[in-house]
C-alpha positions as a LaTeX table, in Angstrom:
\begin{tabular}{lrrr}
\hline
Residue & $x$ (\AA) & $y$ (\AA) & $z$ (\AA) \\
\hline
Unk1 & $-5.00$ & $-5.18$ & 13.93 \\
Unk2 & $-7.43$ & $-6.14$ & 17.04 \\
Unk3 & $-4.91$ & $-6.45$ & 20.19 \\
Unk4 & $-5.50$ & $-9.17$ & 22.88 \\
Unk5 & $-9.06$ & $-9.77$ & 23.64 \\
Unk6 & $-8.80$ & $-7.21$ & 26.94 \\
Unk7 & $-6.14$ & $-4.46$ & 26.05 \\
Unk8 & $-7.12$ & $-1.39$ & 24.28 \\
Unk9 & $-6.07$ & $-0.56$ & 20.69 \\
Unk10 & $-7.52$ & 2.18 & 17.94 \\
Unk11 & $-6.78$ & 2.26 & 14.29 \\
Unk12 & $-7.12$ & 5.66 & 12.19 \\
Unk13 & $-7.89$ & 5.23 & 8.88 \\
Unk14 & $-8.01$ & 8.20 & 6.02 \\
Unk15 & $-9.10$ & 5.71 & 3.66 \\
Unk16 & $-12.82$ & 7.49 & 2.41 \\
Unk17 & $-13.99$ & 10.73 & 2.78 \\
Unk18 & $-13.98$ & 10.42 & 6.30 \\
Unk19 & $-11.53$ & 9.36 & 9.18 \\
Unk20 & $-12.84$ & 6.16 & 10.27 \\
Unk21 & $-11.42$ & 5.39 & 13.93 \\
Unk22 & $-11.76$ & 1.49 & 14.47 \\
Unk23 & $-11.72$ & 1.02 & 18.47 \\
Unk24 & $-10.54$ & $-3.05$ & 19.75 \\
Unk25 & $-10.94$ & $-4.28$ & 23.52 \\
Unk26 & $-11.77$ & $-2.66$ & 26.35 \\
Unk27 & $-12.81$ & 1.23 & 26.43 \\
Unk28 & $-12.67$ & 1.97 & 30.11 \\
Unk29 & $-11.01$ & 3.98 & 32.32 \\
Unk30 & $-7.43$ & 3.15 & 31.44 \\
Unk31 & $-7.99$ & 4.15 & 27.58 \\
Unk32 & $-10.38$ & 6.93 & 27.42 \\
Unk33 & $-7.64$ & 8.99 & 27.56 \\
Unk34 & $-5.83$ & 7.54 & 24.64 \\
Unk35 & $-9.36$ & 7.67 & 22.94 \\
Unk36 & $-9.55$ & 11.57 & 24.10 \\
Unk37 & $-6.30$ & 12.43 & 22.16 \\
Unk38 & $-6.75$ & 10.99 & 19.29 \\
Unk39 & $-10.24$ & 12.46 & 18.76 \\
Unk40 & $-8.70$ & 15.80 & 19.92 \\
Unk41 & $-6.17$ & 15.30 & 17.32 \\
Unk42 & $-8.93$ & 14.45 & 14.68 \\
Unk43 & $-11.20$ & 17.33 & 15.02 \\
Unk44 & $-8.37$ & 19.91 & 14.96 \\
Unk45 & $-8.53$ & 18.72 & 11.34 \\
Unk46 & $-12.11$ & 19.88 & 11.35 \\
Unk47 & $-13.38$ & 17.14 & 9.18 \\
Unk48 & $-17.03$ & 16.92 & 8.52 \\
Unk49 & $-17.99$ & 14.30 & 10.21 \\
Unk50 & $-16.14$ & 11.54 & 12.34 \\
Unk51 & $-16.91$ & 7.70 & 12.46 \\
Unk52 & $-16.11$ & 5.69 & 15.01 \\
Unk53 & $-16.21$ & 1.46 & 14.84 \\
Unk54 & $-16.88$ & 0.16 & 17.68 \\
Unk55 & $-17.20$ & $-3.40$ & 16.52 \\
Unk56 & $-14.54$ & $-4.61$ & 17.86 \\
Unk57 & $-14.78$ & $-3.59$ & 21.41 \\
Unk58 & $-15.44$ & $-6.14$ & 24.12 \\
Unk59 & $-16.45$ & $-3.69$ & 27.01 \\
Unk60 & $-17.22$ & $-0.08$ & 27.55 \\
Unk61 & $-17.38$ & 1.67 & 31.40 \\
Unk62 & $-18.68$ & 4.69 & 32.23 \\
Unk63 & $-15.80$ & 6.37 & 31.63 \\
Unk64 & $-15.63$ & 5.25 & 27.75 \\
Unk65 & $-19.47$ & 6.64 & 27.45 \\
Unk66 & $-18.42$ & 9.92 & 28.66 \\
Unk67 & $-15.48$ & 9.85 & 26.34 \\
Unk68 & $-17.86$ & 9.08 & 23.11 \\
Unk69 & $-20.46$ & 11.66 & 24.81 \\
Unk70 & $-17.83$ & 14.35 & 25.35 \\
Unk71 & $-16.94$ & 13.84 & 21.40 \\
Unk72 & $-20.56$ & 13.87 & 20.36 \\
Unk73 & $-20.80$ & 17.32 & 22.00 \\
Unk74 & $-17.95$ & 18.68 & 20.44 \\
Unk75 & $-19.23$ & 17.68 & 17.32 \\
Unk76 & $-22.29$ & 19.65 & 18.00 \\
Unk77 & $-21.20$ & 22.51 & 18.87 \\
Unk78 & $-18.47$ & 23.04 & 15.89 \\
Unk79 & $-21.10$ & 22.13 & 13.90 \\
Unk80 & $-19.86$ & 18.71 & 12.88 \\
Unk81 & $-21.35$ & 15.49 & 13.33 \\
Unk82 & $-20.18$ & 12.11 & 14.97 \\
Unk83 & $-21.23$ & 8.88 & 13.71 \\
Unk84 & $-20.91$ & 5.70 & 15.67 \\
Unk85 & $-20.81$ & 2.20 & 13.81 \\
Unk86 & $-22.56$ & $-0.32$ & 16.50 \\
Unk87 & $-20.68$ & $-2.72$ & 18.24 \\
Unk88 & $-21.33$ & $-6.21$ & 20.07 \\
Unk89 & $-24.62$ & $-6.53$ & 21.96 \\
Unk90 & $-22.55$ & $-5.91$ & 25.68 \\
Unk91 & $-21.39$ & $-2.21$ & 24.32 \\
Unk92 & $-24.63$ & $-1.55$ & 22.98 \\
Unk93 & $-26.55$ & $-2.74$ & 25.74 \\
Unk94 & $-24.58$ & 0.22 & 27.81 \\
Unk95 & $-26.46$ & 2.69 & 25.03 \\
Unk96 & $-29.75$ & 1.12 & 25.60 \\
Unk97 & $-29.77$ & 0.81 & 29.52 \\
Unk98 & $-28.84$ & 4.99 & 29.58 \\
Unk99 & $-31.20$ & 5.51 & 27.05 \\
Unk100 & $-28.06$ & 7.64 & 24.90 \\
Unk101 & $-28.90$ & 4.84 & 21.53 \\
Unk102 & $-31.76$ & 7.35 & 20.66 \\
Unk103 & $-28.86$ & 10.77 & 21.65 \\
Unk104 & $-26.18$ & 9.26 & 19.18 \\
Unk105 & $-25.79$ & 8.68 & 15.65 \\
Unk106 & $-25.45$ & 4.99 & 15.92 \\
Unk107 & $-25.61$ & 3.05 & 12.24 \\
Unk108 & $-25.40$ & $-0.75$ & 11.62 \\
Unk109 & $-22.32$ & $-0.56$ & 9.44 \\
Unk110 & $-20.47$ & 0.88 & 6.55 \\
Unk111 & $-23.24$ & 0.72 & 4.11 \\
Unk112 & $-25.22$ & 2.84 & 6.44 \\
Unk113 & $-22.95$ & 5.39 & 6.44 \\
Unk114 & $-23.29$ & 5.67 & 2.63 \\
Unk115 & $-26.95$ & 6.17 & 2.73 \\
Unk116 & $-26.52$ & 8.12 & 5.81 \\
Unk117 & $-24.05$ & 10.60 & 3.64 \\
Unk118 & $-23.92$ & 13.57 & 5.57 \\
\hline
\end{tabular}
């Protein structure tokens, strides 16, 4: 359930095959650690592959990126993959201004992810 429009809020979901971490508000600073955790908490689980929604974020700082990039590298190197679901054109306009949308695994939405299966 998205939180007001400028706190931070994340939703885990076990729902599919894969945990599906739905991310509302602003991912800055204050709640890349939150963020951190959780992923930390995920990938202990070793799944194949985590998604992240970022649709329903309304900012993301430098500190965010390096959060998601930190992830992405983990995934890497265990072997895993991390899959991003796009969010509103001011989040990815911070992937296209460092040049990181062609680094990450960024799909359009869910259906992507199904032809995407991997």
């Amino acid at each position: 359930m998205p939180p007001s429009m400028t706190a931070f809020d994340l939703e885990t979901s076990h729902e599919g095959p894969l945990p599906l971490v739905s991310l509302f508000g602003e991912l800055d600073i204050a709640a890349a650690p939150r963020l951190d955790a959780e992923l930390t908490g995920l990938e202990a689980e070793r799944p194949g592959r985590i998604v992240l929604d970022l649709r329903g974020l309304t900012f993301l700082d430098s500190t965010g990126l390096r959060s998601l990039l930190g992830a992405d590298a983990r995934a890497r190197e265990d072997g895993r993959s991390l899959t991003l679901i796009q969010g509103p054109d001011v989040v990815q306009r911070v992937f296209s201004i460092t040049g990181l949308d062609g680094h990450l695994d960024i799909v359009a939405d869910e259906a992507a992810l199904a032809s995407d299966s991997g």
